Amino acid sequence: NAGVTQTPKFQVLKTGQSMTLQCAQDMNHEYMSWYRQDPGMGLRLIHYSVGAGITDQGEVPNGYNVSRSTTEDFPLRLLSAAPSQTSVYFCASSSGTGDTGELFFGEGSRLTVL
Amino acid sequence: AQSVTQLDSQVPVFEEAPVELRCNYSSSVSVYLFWYVQYPNQGLQLLLKYLSGSTLVKGINGFEAEFNKSQTSFHLRKPSVHISDTAEYFCAVSYTGRRALTFGSGTRLQVQP
């Protein structure tokens, strides 16, 4: 099973450029989310979605957009990259059955903004 | 607001010694608690979880954790660590009715020969 797949794994951007981090899951999970990981700060929730067509903001949403047109895909868009967005980004999903919050993670996308 | 505190940013330990990684969370009526492990350049994988029932939870790779409601703690333990346990460990909490996880800042376990 592929699980949660993120692309690209590495990306370097210049300030002001835009890009999209892709996330796809093949487990038919309703819930998908994006986190960023920074040293000493753990993982912080950017945006999440409880199903196709439904998205909401997390703890640190500024500078990021998301959409959820299908159950499988949850792309994260940076419209105008800033050096403060240099980070490792993780996509995660969980099943709609139960409400335990157990997440399945992708391998991460390392983004550097110059 | 919910929060998770991991009291140690780094824990050095010798191989075959016991280890405890500490985690405290902000109080709530009902919580689910998790420990995730992250090996270098990889995503996070679930180590163990507490949903309800027995307060002592056993996970993969010989790890266990104890839920203590009165102290709002969920400390992770292993009686004898291996070099391969070197990784970063994250404690996380979710509250009933919400699926978003709140993570602690992580503890880097460094197992030395």
PDB file of N, CA and C in Angstrom, chain A residues 37 90 107 110, chain B residues 37-45 83-89 108-109:
ATOM      1  N   GLN A  37       6.888  21.346  10.280  1.00  0.00           N
ATOM      2  CA  GLN A  37       7.767  20.967  11.374  1.00  0.00           C
ATOM      3  C   GLN A  37       8.980  21.878  11.376  1.00  0.00           C
ATOM      4  N   PHE A  90       4.469  18.151   6.347  1.00  0.00           N
ATOM      5  CA  PHE A  90       3.928  16.799   6.394  1.00  0.00           C
ATOM      6  C   PHE A  90       2.435  16.824   6.136  1.00  0.00           C
ATOM      7  N   GLU A 107       6.003  11.135   3.952  1.00  0.00           N
ATOM      8  CA  GLU A 107       7.416  11.199   4.307  1.00  0.00           C
ATOM      9  C   GLU A 107       7.959  12.614   4.382  1.00  0.00           C
ATOM     10  N   ARG A 110      10.594  18.873   2.051  1.00  0.00           N
ATOM     11  CA  ARG A 110      11.490  19.888   2.625  1.00  0.00           C
ATOM     12  C   ARG A 110      11.552  21.076   1.694  1.00  0.00           C
TER      13      ARG A 110
ATOM     14  N   VAL B  37       7.016   8.308  16.626  1.00  0.00           N
ATOM     15  CA  VAL B  37       8.467   8.292  16.482  1.00  0.00           C
ATOM     16  C   VAL B  37       8.827   8.726  15.064  1.00  0.00           C
ATOM     17  N   GLN B  38       9.893   9.516  14.982  1.00  0.00           N
ATOM     18  CA  GLN B  38      10.381   9.971  13.683  1.00  0.00           C
ATOM     19  C   GLN B  38      11.849   9.619  13.551  1.00  0.00           C
ATOM     20  N   TYR B  39      12.170   8.707  12.641  1.00  0.00           N
ATOM     21  CA  TYR B  39      13.555   8.380  12.341  1.00  0.00           C
ATOM     22  C   TYR B  39      14.092   9.409  11.347  1.00  0.00           C
ATOM     23  N   PRO B  40      15.404   9.596  11.279  1.00  0.00           N
ATOM     24  CA  PRO B  40      15.969  10.637  10.421  1.00  0.00           C
ATOM     25  C   PRO B  40      15.442  10.593   8.992  1.00  0.00           C
ATOM     26  N   ASN B  41      15.036  11.767   8.512  1.00  0.00           N
ATOM     27  CA  ASN B  41      14.569  11.949   7.132  1.00  0.00           C
ATOM     28  C   ASN B  41      13.346  11.101   6.795  1.00  0.00           C
ATOM     29  N   GLN B  42      12.535  10.820   7.785  1.00  0.00           N
ATOM     30  CA  GLN B  42      11.319  10.059   7.550  1.00  0.00           C
ATOM     31  C   GLN B  42      10.124  10.783   8.154  1.00  0.00           C
ATOM     32  N   GLY B  43       8.937  10.304   7.802  1.00  0.00           N
ATOM     33  CA  GLY B  43       7.732  10.817   8.423  1.00  0.00           C
ATOM     34  C   GLY B  43       7.536  10.228   9.802  1.00  0.00           C
ATOM     35  N   LEU B  44       6.436  10.575  10.432  1.00  0.00           N
ATOM     36  CA  LEU B  44       6.147  10.076  11.767  1.00  0.00           C
ATOM     37  C   LEU B  44       5.356   8.781  11.676  1.00  0.00           C
ATOM     38  N   GLN B  45       5.635   7.887  12.606  1.00  0.00           N
ATOM     39  CA  GLN B  45       4.849   6.658  12.679  1.00  0.00           C
ATOM     40  C   GLN B  45       4.388   6.440  14.110  1.00  0.00           C
ATOM     41  N   ILE B  83      20.564   0.855  20.051  1.00  0.00           N
ATOM     42  CA  ILE B  83      21.065   1.916  19.176  1.00  0.00           C
ATOM     43  C   ILE B  83      19.990   2.327  18.174  1.00  0.00           C
ATOM     44  N   SER B  84      19.230   1.357  17.692  1.00  0.00           N
ATOM     45  CA  SER B  84      18.209   1.617  16.671  1.00  0.00           C
ATOM     46  C   SER B  84      17.039   2.461  17.187  1.00  0.00           C
ATOM     47  N   ASP B  85      16.968   2.673  18.487  1.00  0.00           N
ATOM     48  CA  ASP B  85      15.911   3.533  19.055  1.00  0.00           C
ATOM     49  C   ASP B  85      16.246   5.018  18.933  1.00  0.00           C
ATOM     50  N   THR B  86      17.450   5.333  18.485  1.00  0.00           N
ATOM     51  CA  THR B  86      17.825   6.739  18.278  1.00  0.00           C
ATOM     52  C   THR B  86      16.886   7.368  17.271  1.00  0.00           C
ATOM     53  N   ALA B  87      16.157   8.392  17.709  1.00  0.00           N
ATOM     54  CA  ALA B  87      15.111   9.020  16.882  1.00  0.00           C
ATOM     55  C   ALA B  87      14.542  10.186  17.668  1.00  0.00           C
ATOM     56  N   GLU B  88      13.602  10.891  17.044  1.00  0.00           N
ATOM     57  CA  GLU B  88      12.869  11.934  17.761  1.00  0.00           C
ATOM     58  C   GLU B  88      11.480  11.409  18.080  1.00  0.00           C
ATOM     59  N   TYR B  89      11.022  11.691  19.291  1.00  0.00           N
ATOM     60  CA  TYR B  89       9.758  11.166  19.784  1.00  0.00           C
ATOM     61  C   TYR B  89       8.825  12.329  20.095  1.00  0.00           C
ATOM     62  N   ARG B 108      14.559  14.350  21.498  1.00  0.00           N
ATOM     63  CA  ARG B 108      15.516  13.582  20.701  1.00  0.00           C
ATOM     64  C   ARG B 108      16.214  12.578  21.607  1.00  0.00           C
ATOM     65  N   LEU B 109      15.981  11.308  21.348  1.00  0.00           N
ATOM     66  CA  LEU B 109      16.628  10.234  22.111  1.00  0.00           C
ATOM     67  C   LEU B 109      17.910   9.830  21.402  1.00  0.00           C
TER      68      LEU B 109
END
